Amino acid sequence: MQPIAQRVIVLGLDGAGNRIGEANTPNIDQLLGGGFLTYSAQTAVPTISGECWGSMFHGVKPELHGLNNSIAEQKKYPTDSPYPSFMKVVKEAYPDRTVASFSSWKPINDGIIEEGVVDCAANARADREHVQSLTELIKGDNDFKLLFVQFDEIDAAGHAFGYGDPLYLEVIAATDALIGDMLQQLDSRGLMEDTLFILLADHGGGGASPRNHGSDHPQDVTIFWGCAGPGVLSGAASEPVRIEDTAAVVAFSLGVEAPAAWTAKVPSGLFRETVR
């Protein structure tokens, strides 16, 4: 299987649900303008970060990958699991290429992604630190293969002010500005054209409780999911997108065979047929 992109960058907006359309997000809008965007993708249940990011990385639902917040905070994900993360799958396919992860929620790097997989890991105290982490990455390695970035302050704002509150939407706008700074860096290095970008939330909030998440309410379960880059069609995909499908899209884009145990699949209609 031939790759359709030289690298993949996954940007995760924790707690953003499907509300980015309510906020001022010019950088996300421009990035996804020529690509694919849905506001009706579905995440895992329960709608908690450990379960949801676990499904995104490992290509299966929580009852299979077995992750929750407590487990991710206390244990390393088993390297012999039949449900490897897409980070591990890509690293095994490209052992000489850099795989990086920048996260403001420490359990992603320490418990959800398998130990020894990531070449460049950064656990940030504030989302703005990701901009500097990217500066250091591309200064030392312009040829990285896969980068995941998790922004955490949107979810913190949802818990503090309420999901959908004007102050919460301001934090989405501030996150968009950070993404704009990162995109400028990539553009200055000529790294935009052959990169596949995936943008998504892990879960929403404000469904069963205005300042919380975890339920199966549509406001908690429904997320935005966008993709832009080589081969991506701008028309709507012909089937719903699930958060675990992210893993299959990453693998497909880089020409890597997906593990048989993954339930993730590439949504039909996402890519031009000529790239398959």
PDB file of C-alpha atoms in Angstrom:
ATOM      1  CA  MET A   1       0.000   0.000   0.000  1.00  0.00           C
ATOM      2  CA  GLN A   2       1.466   3.321  -1.072  1.00  0.00           C
ATOM      3  CA  PRO A   3       1.428   6.293   1.321  1.00  0.00           C
ATOM      4  CA  ILE A   4      -0.519   9.340   0.230  1.00  0.00           C
ATOM      5  CA  ALA A   5       1.164  11.737   2.687  1.00  0.00           C
ATOM      6  CA  GLN A   6       4.723  12.216   3.843  1.00  0.00           C
ATOM      7  CA  ARG A   7       3.624  12.830   7.417  1.00  0.00           C
ATOM      8  CA  VAL A   8       0.499  13.043   9.569  1.00  0.00           C
ATOM      9  CA  ILE A   9      -0.313  15.613  12.259  1.00  0.00           C
ATOM     10  CA  VAL A  10      -3.228  14.927  14.597  1.00  0.00           C
ATOM     11  CA  LEU A  11      -4.479  17.890  16.648  1.00  0.00           C
ATOM     12  CA  GLY A  12      -6.744  16.949  19.540  1.00  0.00           C
ATOM     13  CA  LEU A  13      -8.929  19.596  21.196  1.00  0.00           C
ATOM     14  CA  ASP A  14      -9.926  18.103  24.526  1.00  0.00           C
ATOM     15  CA  GLY A  15     -13.543  18.803  25.446  1.00  0.00           C
ATOM     16  CA  ALA A  16     -14.373  20.789  22.309  1.00  0.00           C
ATOM     17  CA  GLY A  17     -17.212  18.485  21.282  1.00  0.00           C
ATOM     18  CA  ASN A  18     -18.776  19.842  18.116  1.00  0.00           C
ATOM     19  CA  ARG A  19     -18.716  23.475  19.243  1.00  0.00           C
ATOM     20  CA  ILE A  20     -15.829  24.867  17.189  1.00  0.00           C
ATOM     21  CA  GLY A  21     -18.379  26.258  14.751  1.00  0.00           C
ATOM     22  CA  GLU A  22     -19.657  28.524  17.535  1.00  0.00           C
ATOM     23  CA  ALA A  23     -16.234  30.078  18.200  1.00  0.00           C
ATOM     24  CA  ASN A  24     -13.871  32.314  16.252  1.00  0.00           C
ATOM     25  CA  THR A  25     -11.536  29.785  14.609  1.00  0.00           C
ATOM     26  CA  PRO A  26     -10.065  31.334  11.431  1.00  0.00           C
ATOM     27  CA  ASN A  27      -7.013  29.057  11.374  1.00  0.00           C
ATOM     28  CA  ILE A  28      -8.986  25.842  11.712  1.00  0.00           C
ATOM     29  CA  ASP A  29     -11.488  27.143   9.168  1.00  0.00           C
ATOM     30  CA  GLN A  30      -8.741  27.869   6.641  1.00  0.00           C
ATOM     31  CA  LEU A  31      -6.973  24.559   7.224  1.00  0.00           C
ATOM     32  CA  LEU A  32     -10.123  22.475   6.811  1.00  0.00           C
ATOM     33  CA  GLY A  33     -11.688  24.699   4.169  1.00  0.00           C
ATOM     34  CA  GLY A  34     -10.451  22.550   1.316  1.00  0.00           C
ATOM     35  CA  GLY A  35     -10.803  19.298   3.212  1.00  0.00           C
ATOM     36  CA  PHE A  36     -13.444  17.357   5.115  1.00  0.00           C
ATOM     37  CA  LEU A  37     -15.282  18.437   8.256  1.00  0.00           C
ATOM     38  CA  THR A  38     -18.184  16.900  10.138  1.00  0.00           C
ATOM     39  CA  TYR A  39     -19.902  18.142  13.285  1.00  0.00           C
ATOM     40  CA  SER A  40     -21.649  14.816  13.858  1.00  0.00           C
ATOM     41  CA  ALA A  41     -18.814  12.352  14.495  1.00  0.00           C
ATOM     42  CA  GLN A  42     -19.338  10.021  17.443  1.00  0.00           C
ATOM     43  CA  THR A  43     -16.931   9.376  20.283  1.00  0.00           C
ATOM     44  CA  ALA A  44     -16.663   6.532  22.773  1.00  0.00           C
ATOM     45  CA  VAL A  45     -18.901   5.991  25.796  1.00  0.00           C
ATOM     46  CA  PRO A  46     -18.374   6.789  28.611  1.00  0.00           C
ATOM     47  CA  THR A  47     -17.328  10.199  27.375  1.00  0.00           C
ATOM     48  CA  ILE A  48     -14.204  10.473  29.520  1.00  0.00           C
ATOM     49  CA  SER A  49     -10.729  11.357  28.214  1.00  0.00           C
ATOM     50  CA  GLY A  50      -9.081   8.039  29.043  1.00  0.00           C
ATOM     51  CA  GLU A  51     -11.727   6.036  27.236  1.00  0.00           C
ATOM     52  CA  CYS A  52     -12.032   8.466  24.320  1.00  0.00           C
ATOM     53  CA  TRP A  53      -8.349   9.170  23.608  1.00  0.00           C
ATOM     54  CA  GLY A  54      -7.781   5.451  24.148  1.00  0.00           C
ATOM     55  CA  SER A  55     -10.261   4.649  21.385  1.00  0.00           C
ATOM     56  CA  MET A  56      -8.716   7.213  19.065  1.00  0.00           C
ATOM     57  CA  PHE A  57      -5.198   5.839  19.516  1.00  0.00           C
ATOM     58  CA  HIS A  58      -5.976   2.120  19.695  1.00  0.00           C
ATOM     59  CA  GLY A  59      -8.685   1.849  17.036  1.00  0.00           C
ATOM     60  CA  VAL A  60     -11.272   0.092  19.203  1.00  0.00           C
ATOM     61  CA  LYS A  61     -13.910   0.906  21.799  1.00  0.00           C
ATOM     62  CA  PRO A  62     -13.131   1.084  25.552  1.00  0.00           C
ATOM     63  CA  GLU A  63     -14.391  -2.407  26.335  1.00  0.00           C
ATOM     64  CA  LEU A  64     -11.541  -3.706  24.163  1.00  0.00           C
ATOM     65  CA  HIS A  65      -8.637  -1.337  24.864  1.00  0.00           C
ATOM     66  CA  GLY A  66      -9.479  -1.298  28.587  1.00  0.00           C
ATOM     67  CA  LEU A  67      -8.301   2.245  29.314  1.00  0.00           C
ATOM     68  CA  ASN A  68      -9.829   4.783  31.658  1.00  0.00           C
ATOM     69  CA  ASN A  69      -8.393   7.807  33.445  1.00  0.00           C
ATOM     70  CA  SER A  70      -7.206   5.888  36.510  1.00  0.00           C
ATOM     71  CA  ILE A  71      -5.519   3.155  34.499  1.00  0.00           C
ATOM     72  CA  ALA A  72      -3.833   5.657  32.166  1.00  0.00           C
ATOM     73  CA  GLU A  73      -2.573   7.631  35.165  1.00  0.00           C
ATOM     74  CA  GLN A  74      -1.113   4.601  36.939  1.00  0.00           C
ATOM     75  CA  LYS A  75      -0.037   2.025  34.359  1.00  0.00           C
ATOM     76  CA  LYS A  76       1.802   1.687  31.058  1.00  0.00           C
ATOM     77  CA  TYR A  77      -0.262   0.384  28.176  1.00  0.00           C
ATOM     78  CA  PRO A  78       0.834  -3.225  27.457  1.00  0.00           C
ATOM     79  CA  THR A  79       3.177  -3.463  24.498  1.00  0.00           C
ATOM     80  CA  ASP A  80       1.804  -6.897  23.614  1.00  0.00           C
ATOM     81  CA  SER A  81      -1.831  -5.772  23.363  1.00  0.00           C
ATOM     82  CA  PRO A  82      -3.689  -6.943  20.241  1.00  0.00           C
ATOM     83  CA  TYR A  83      -4.870  -3.318  19.973  1.00  0.00           C
ATOM     84  CA  PRO A  84      -1.677  -1.320  19.445  1.00  0.00           C
ATOM     85  CA  SER A  85      -1.837   2.438  19.158  1.00  0.00           C
ATOM     86  CA  PHE A  86      -1.433   4.013  15.743  1.00  0.00           C
ATOM     87  CA  MET A  87       1.738   5.589  17.158  1.00  0.00           C
ATOM     88  CA  LYS A  88       3.225   2.104  17.680  1.00  0.00           C
ATOM     89  CA  VAL A  89       2.008   0.830  14.310  1.00  0.00           C
ATOM     90  CA  VAL A  90       3.587   3.756  12.475  1.00  0.00           C
ATOM     91  CA  LYS A  91       6.841   3.575  14.444  1.00  0.00           C
ATOM     92  CA  GLU A  92       7.203  -0.119  13.635  1.00  0.00           C
ATOM     93  CA  ALA A  93       6.626   0.633   9.951  1.00  0.00           C
ATOM     94  CA  TYR A  94       9.054   3.577   9.942  1.00  0.00           C
ATOM     95  CA  PRO A  95      11.628   2.779  12.657  1.00  0.00           C
ATOM     96  CA  ASP A  96      14.055   5.441  11.408  1.00  0.00           C
ATOM     97  CA  ARG A  97      11.503   8.264  11.329  1.00  0.00           C
ATOM     98  CA  THR A  98      10.455  10.421  14.263  1.00  0.00           C
ATOM     99  CA  VAL A  99       7.127   9.890  16.010  1.00  0.00           C
ATOM    100  CA  ALA A 100       6.270  12.706  18.447  1.00  0.00           C
ATOM    101  CA  SER A 101       3.555  13.499  20.973  1.00  0.00           C
ATOM    102  CA  PHE A 102       2.931  16.791  22.788  1.00  0.00           C
ATOM    103  CA  SER A 103       0.251  16.597  25.476  1.00  0.00           C
ATOM    104  CA  SER A 104      -1.110  18.856  28.177  1.00  0.00           C
ATOM    105  CA  TRP A 105      -2.703  15.817  29.825  1.00  0.00           C
ATOM    106  CA  LYS A 106       0.185  13.678  31.058  1.00  0.00           C
ATOM    107  CA  PRO A 107      -1.546  10.240  30.963  1.00  0.00           C
ATOM    108  CA  ILE A 108      -1.594  10.308  27.159  1.00  0.00           C
ATOM    109  CA  ASN A 109       2.174  10.061  26.907  1.00  0.00           C
ATOM    110  CA  ASP A 110       2.642   8.055  30.079  1.00  0.00           C
ATOM    111  CA  GLY A 111      -0.204   5.553  29.959  1.00  0.00           C
ATOM    112  CA  ILE A 112      -2.184   5.552  26.705  1.00  0.00           C
ATOM    113  CA  ILE A 113       0.717   5.419  24.224  1.00  0.00           C
ATOM    114  CA  GLU A 114       2.949   2.412  24.734  1.00  0.00           C
ATOM    115  CA  GLU A 115       6.306   2.937  26.423  1.00  0.00           C
ATOM    116  CA  GLY A 116       9.285   3.297  24.087  1.00  0.00           C
ATOM    117  CA  VAL A 117       7.237   4.240  21.009  1.00  0.00           C
ATOM    118  CA  VAL A 118       7.526   8.023  20.978  1.00  0.00           C
ATOM    119  CA  ASP A 119      10.884   9.538  20.037  1.00  0.00           C
ATOM    120  CA  CYS A 120       9.951  13.038  21.127  1.00  0.00           C
ATOM    121  CA  ALA A 121       7.461  13.435  23.986  1.00  0.00           C
ATOM    122  CA  ALA A 122       6.550  16.669  25.742  1.00  0.00           C
ATOM    123  CA  ASN A 123       4.140  16.994  28.648  1.00  0.00           C
ATOM    124  CA  ALA A 124       3.109  20.642  28.776  1.00  0.00           C
ATOM    125  CA  ARG A 125       1.939  22.657  31.770  1.00  0.00           C
ATOM    126  CA  ALA A 126       0.112  25.058  29.434  1.00  0.00           C
ATOM    127  CA  ASP A 127      -1.140  24.610  25.878  1.00  0.00           C
ATOM    128  CA  ARG A 128       1.010  27.488  24.590  1.00  0.00           C
ATOM    129  CA  GLU A 129       4.116  25.376  25.304  1.00  0.00           C
ATOM    130  CA  HIS A 130       3.229  23.201  22.318  1.00  0.00           C
ATOM    131  CA  VAL A 131       4.284  25.988  19.979  1.00  0.00           C
ATOM    132  CA  GLN A 132       7.820  25.915  21.380  1.00  0.00           C
ATOM    133  CA  SER A 133       7.853  22.110  21.324  1.00  0.00           C
ATOM    134  CA  LEU A 134       7.061  22.202  17.616  1.00  0.00           C
ATOM    135  CA  THR A 135       9.816  24.780  17.066  1.00  0.00           C
ATOM    136  CA  GLU A 136      12.328  22.436  18.672  1.00  0.00           C
ATOM    137  CA  LEU A 137      11.033  19.403  16.763  1.00  0.00           C
ATOM    138  CA  ILE A 138      11.265  20.887  13.283  1.00  0.00           C
ATOM    139  CA  LYS A 139      14.554  22.602  14.049  1.00  0.00           C
ATOM    140  CA  GLY A 140      16.061  19.208  14.780  1.00  0.00           C
ATOM    141  CA  ASP A 141      14.015  17.019  12.422  1.00  0.00           C
ATOM    142  CA  ASN A 142      12.185  18.375   9.394  1.00  0.00           C
ATOM    143  CA  ASP A 143      11.385  14.834   8.314  1.00  0.00           C
ATOM    144  CA  PHE A 144       9.214  13.603  11.205  1.00  0.00           C
ATOM    145  CA  LYS A 145       6.578  11.040  10.269  1.00  0.00           C
ATOM    146  CA  LEU A 146       3.820  11.476  12.858  1.00  0.00           C
ATOM    147  CA  LEU A 147       2.915  14.135  15.420  1.00  0.00           C
ATOM    148  CA  PHE A 148       0.053  14.179  17.924  1.00  0.00           C
ATOM    149  CA  VAL A 149      -0.784  17.325  19.888  1.00  0.00           C
ATOM    150  CA  GLN A 150      -3.383  17.464  22.673  1.00  0.00           C
ATOM    151  CA  PHE A 151      -4.748  20.822  23.861  1.00  0.00           C
ATOM    152  CA  ASP A 152      -6.342  20.592  27.322  1.00  0.00           C
ATOM    153  CA  GLU A 153      -7.490  24.083  28.273  1.00  0.00           C
ATOM    154  CA  ILE A 154     -10.810  23.935  26.395  1.00  0.00           C
ATOM    155  CA  ASP A 155     -11.986  21.093  28.617  1.00  0.00           C
ATOM    156  CA  ALA A 156     -10.790  22.938  31.717  1.00  0.00           C
ATOM    157  CA  ALA A 157     -12.872  25.933  30.632  1.00  0.00           C
ATOM    158  CA  GLY A 158     -15.909  23.708  30.140  1.00  0.00           C
ATOM    159  CA  HIS A 159     -15.589  22.406  33.686  1.00  0.00           C
ATOM    160  CA  ALA A 160     -15.028  25.917  35.053  1.00  0.00           C
ATOM    161  CA  PHE A 161     -17.583  27.938  33.091  1.00  0.00           C
ATOM    162  CA  GLY A 162     -19.854  25.481  31.324  1.00  0.00           C
ATOM    163  CA  TYR A 163     -19.608  23.848  27.893  1.00  0.00           C
ATOM    164  CA  GLY A 164     -20.832  26.427  25.393  1.00  0.00           C
ATOM    165  CA  ASP A 165     -20.397  29.383  27.766  1.00  0.00           C
ATOM    166  CA  PRO A 166     -18.875  32.506  26.118  1.00  0.00           C
ATOM    167  CA  LEU A 167     -15.701  32.108  28.206  1.00  0.00           C
ATOM    168  CA  TYR A 168     -15.410  28.497  27.041  1.00  0.00           C
ATOM    169  CA  LEU A 169     -15.737  29.652  23.426  1.00  0.00           C
ATOM    170  CA  GLU A 170     -12.993  32.219  24.066  1.00  0.00           C
ATOM    171  CA  VAL A 171     -10.635  29.393  25.010  1.00  0.00           C
ATOM    172  CA  ILE A 172     -11.490  27.575  21.777  1.00  0.00           C
ATOM    173  CA  ALA A 173     -10.563  30.806  19.950  1.00  0.00           C
ATOM    174  CA  ALA A 174      -7.290  31.063  21.898  1.00  0.00           C
ATOM    175  CA  THR A 175      -6.479  27.452  20.990  1.00  0.00           C
ATOM    176  CA  ASP A 176      -7.153  28.250  17.348  1.00  0.00           C
ATOM    177  CA  ALA A 177      -4.580  31.066  17.609  1.00  0.00           C
ATOM    178  CA  LEU A 178      -1.986  28.587  18.933  1.00  0.00           C
ATOM    179  CA  ILE A 179      -2.786  26.251  16.055  1.00  0.00           C
ATOM    180  CA  GLY A 180      -2.272  29.211  13.703  1.00  0.00           C
ATOM    181  CA  ASP A 181       1.183  29.797  15.173  1.00  0.00           C
ATOM    182  CA  MET A 182       2.047  26.147  14.625  1.00  0.00           C
ATOM    183  CA  LEU A 183       0.762  26.178  11.056  1.00  0.00           C
ATOM    184  CA  GLN A 184       2.917  29.235  10.297  1.00  0.00           C
ATOM    185  CA  GLN A 185       5.969  27.365  11.523  1.00  0.00           C
ATOM    186  CA  LEU A 186       5.161  24.371   9.370  1.00  0.00           C
ATOM    187  CA  ASP A 187       4.540  26.583   6.352  1.00  0.00           C
ATOM    188  CA  SER A 188       7.841  28.400   6.810  1.00  0.00           C
ATOM    189  CA  ARG A 189       9.599  25.034   6.614  1.00  0.00           C
ATOM    190  CA  GLY A 190       7.629  23.869   3.577  1.00  0.00           C
ATOM    191  CA  LEU A 191       5.850  21.172   5.583  1.00  0.00           C
ATOM    192  CA  MET A 192       2.223  21.919   4.750  1.00  0.00           C
ATOM    193  CA  GLU A 193       1.656  20.607   1.247  1.00  0.00           C
ATOM    194  CA  ASP A 194       2.511  16.942   1.802  1.00  0.00           C
ATOM    195  CA  THR A 195       1.095  16.672   5.338  1.00  0.00           C
ATOM    196  CA  LEU A 196      -2.232  15.089   6.236  1.00  0.00           C
ATOM    197  CA  PHE A 197      -3.940  16.909   9.124  1.00  0.00           C
ATOM    198  CA  ILE A 198      -6.599  15.410  11.360  1.00  0.00           C
ATOM    199  CA  LEU A 199      -8.398  17.634  13.871  1.00  0.00           C
ATOM    200  CA  LEU A 200     -10.885  16.341  16.421  1.00  0.00           C
ATOM    201  CA  ALA A 201     -12.244  16.483  19.949  1.00  0.00           C
ATOM    202  CA  ASP A 202     -12.170  13.556  22.345  1.00  0.00           C
ATOM    203  CA  HIS A 203     -15.612  14.342  23.756  1.00  0.00           C
ATOM    204  CA  GLY A 204     -18.060  17.167  24.307  1.00  0.00           C
ATOM    205  CA  GLY A 205     -19.817  18.227  27.478  1.00  0.00           C
ATOM    206  CA  GLY A 206     -22.778  19.986  28.994  1.00  0.00           C
ATOM    207  CA  GLY A 207     -25.254  17.240  28.215  1.00  0.00           C
ATOM    208  CA  ALA A 208     -26.371  15.689  31.477  1.00  0.00           C
ATOM    209  CA  SER A 209     -24.571  18.417  33.459  1.00  0.00           C
ATOM    210  CA  PRO A 210     -23.667  21.936  32.233  1.00  0.00           C
ATOM    211  CA  ARG A 211     -20.088  21.736  33.550  1.00  0.00           C
ATOM    212  CA  ASN A 212     -19.323  18.085  33.092  1.00  0.00           C
ATOM    213  CA  HIS A 213     -19.242  15.157  30.663  1.00  0.00           C
ATOM    214  CA  GLY A 214     -19.233  11.392  30.839  1.00  0.00           C
ATOM    215  CA  SER A 215     -22.820  10.654  29.851  1.00  0.00           C
ATOM    216  CA  ASP A 216     -24.248   9.294  26.611  1.00  0.00           C
ATOM    217  CA  HIS A 217     -26.108  12.563  25.981  1.00  0.00           C
ATOM    218  CA  PRO A 218     -25.656  13.788  22.376  1.00  0.00           C
ATOM    219  CA  GLN A 219     -23.832  16.910  23.586  1.00  0.00           C
ATOM    220  CA  ASP A 220     -21.242  14.703  25.285  1.00  0.00           C
ATOM    221  CA  VAL A 221     -20.997  12.065  22.556  1.00  0.00           C
ATOM    222  CA  THR A 222     -21.040  14.204  19.405  1.00  0.00           C
ATOM    223  CA  ILE A 223     -17.708  15.669  18.281  1.00  0.00           C
ATOM    224  CA  PHE A 224     -16.208  17.489  15.352  1.00  0.00           C
ATOM    225  CA  TRP A 225     -13.776  15.588  13.139  1.00  0.00           C
ATOM    226  CA  GLY A 226     -11.859  17.161  10.264  1.00  0.00           C
ATOM    227  CA  CYS A 227      -9.243  16.026   7.792  1.00  0.00           C
ATOM    228  CA  ALA A 228      -7.239  17.937   5.195  1.00  0.00           C
ATOM    229  CA  GLY A 229      -4.316  17.144   2.967  1.00  0.00           C
ATOM    230  CA  PRO A 230      -3.317  14.887   0.089  1.00  0.00           C
ATOM    231  CA  GLY A 231      -6.220  13.011  -1.477  1.00  0.00           C
ATOM    232  CA  VAL A 232      -8.910  14.293   0.905  1.00  0.00           C
ATOM    233  CA  LEU A 233     -12.295  15.122  -0.620  1.00  0.00           C
ATOM    234  CA  SER A 234     -14.241  18.156   0.545  1.00  0.00           C
ATOM    235  CA  GLY A 235     -17.631  16.476   0.122  1.00  0.00           C
ATOM    236  CA  ALA A 236     -19.371  14.735   2.998  1.00  0.00           C
ATOM    237  CA  ALA A 237     -18.311  11.177   3.710  1.00  0.00           C
ATOM    238  CA  SER A 238     -21.026   8.638   2.945  1.00  0.00           C
ATOM    239  CA  GLU A 239     -20.942   7.079   6.399  1.00  0.00           C
ATOM    240  CA  PRO A 240     -20.638   8.381   9.976  1.00  0.00           C
ATOM    241  CA  VAL A 241     -17.190   8.953  11.463  1.00  0.00           C
ATOM    242  CA  ARG A 242     -16.310   7.365  14.797  1.00  0.00           C
ATOM    243  CA  ILE A 243     -13.408   8.514  16.948  1.00  0.00           C
ATOM    244  CA  GLU A 244     -11.653   5.144  16.603  1.00  0.00           C
ATOM    245  CA  ASP A 245     -11.626   5.566  12.817  1.00  0.00           C
ATOM    246  CA  THR A 246      -8.852   8.130  13.334  1.00  0.00           C
ATOM    247  CA  ALA A 247      -6.390   5.279  13.784  1.00  0.00           C
ATOM    248  CA  ALA A 248      -7.325   3.722  10.435  1.00  0.00           C
ATOM    249  CA  VAL A 249      -7.037   7.065   8.633  1.00  0.00           C
ATOM    250  CA  VAL A 250      -3.549   7.647  10.061  1.00  0.00           C
ATOM    251  CA  ALA A 251      -2.365   4.192   9.021  1.00  0.00           C
ATOM    252  CA  PHE A 252      -3.920   4.403   5.543  1.00  0.00           C
ATOM    253  CA  SER A 253      -2.438   7.838   4.882  1.00  0.00           C
ATOM    254  CA  LEU A 254       1.055   6.604   5.656  1.00  0.00           C
ATOM    255  CA  GLY A 255       0.707   3.379   3.683  1.00  0.00           C
ATOM    256  CA  VAL A 256       0.717   1.174   6.790  1.00  0.00           C
ATOM    257  CA  GLU A 257      -1.444  -1.930   7.141  1.00  0.00           C
ATOM    258  CA  ALA A 258      -3.947  -1.607   9.979  1.00  0.00           C
ATOM    259  CA  PRO A 259      -3.931  -4.347  12.650  1.00  0.00           C
ATOM    260  CA  ALA A 260      -6.604  -6.960  12.075  1.00  0.00           C
ATOM    261  CA  ALA A 261      -7.979  -6.456  15.593  1.00  0.00           C
ATOM    262  CA  TRP A 262      -8.824  -2.795  15.025  1.00  0.00           C
ATOM    263  CA  THR A 263     -12.497  -2.074  14.416  1.00  0.00           C
ATOM    264  CA  ALA A 264     -11.482   1.318  13.009  1.00  0.00           C
ATOM    265  CA  LYS A 265     -12.012   1.864   9.303  1.00  0.00           C
ATOM    266  CA  VAL A 266     -11.397   4.600   6.765  1.00  0.00           C
ATOM    267  CA  PRO A 267     -14.776   6.287   6.201  1.00  0.00           C
ATOM    268  CA  SER A 268     -15.938   5.782   2.639  1.00  0.00           C
ATOM    269  CA  GLY A 269     -15.926   8.984   0.631  1.00  0.00           C
ATOM    270  CA  LEU A 270     -13.132  10.586   2.659  1.00  0.00           C
ATOM    271  CA  PHE A 271     -10.428  10.103   0.025  1.00  0.00           C
ATOM    272  CA  ARG A 272     -10.429  10.213  -3.746  1.00  0.00           C
ATOM    273  CA  GLU A 273     -10.839   6.708  -5.111  1.00  0.00           C
ATOM    274  CA  THR A 274      -7.666   7.179  -7.153  1.00  0.00           C
ATOM    275  CA  VAL A 275      -5.535   7.099  -3.993  1.00  0.00           C
ATOM    276  CA  ARG A 276      -6.824   3.713  -2.861  1.00  0.00           C
TER     277      ARG A 276
END
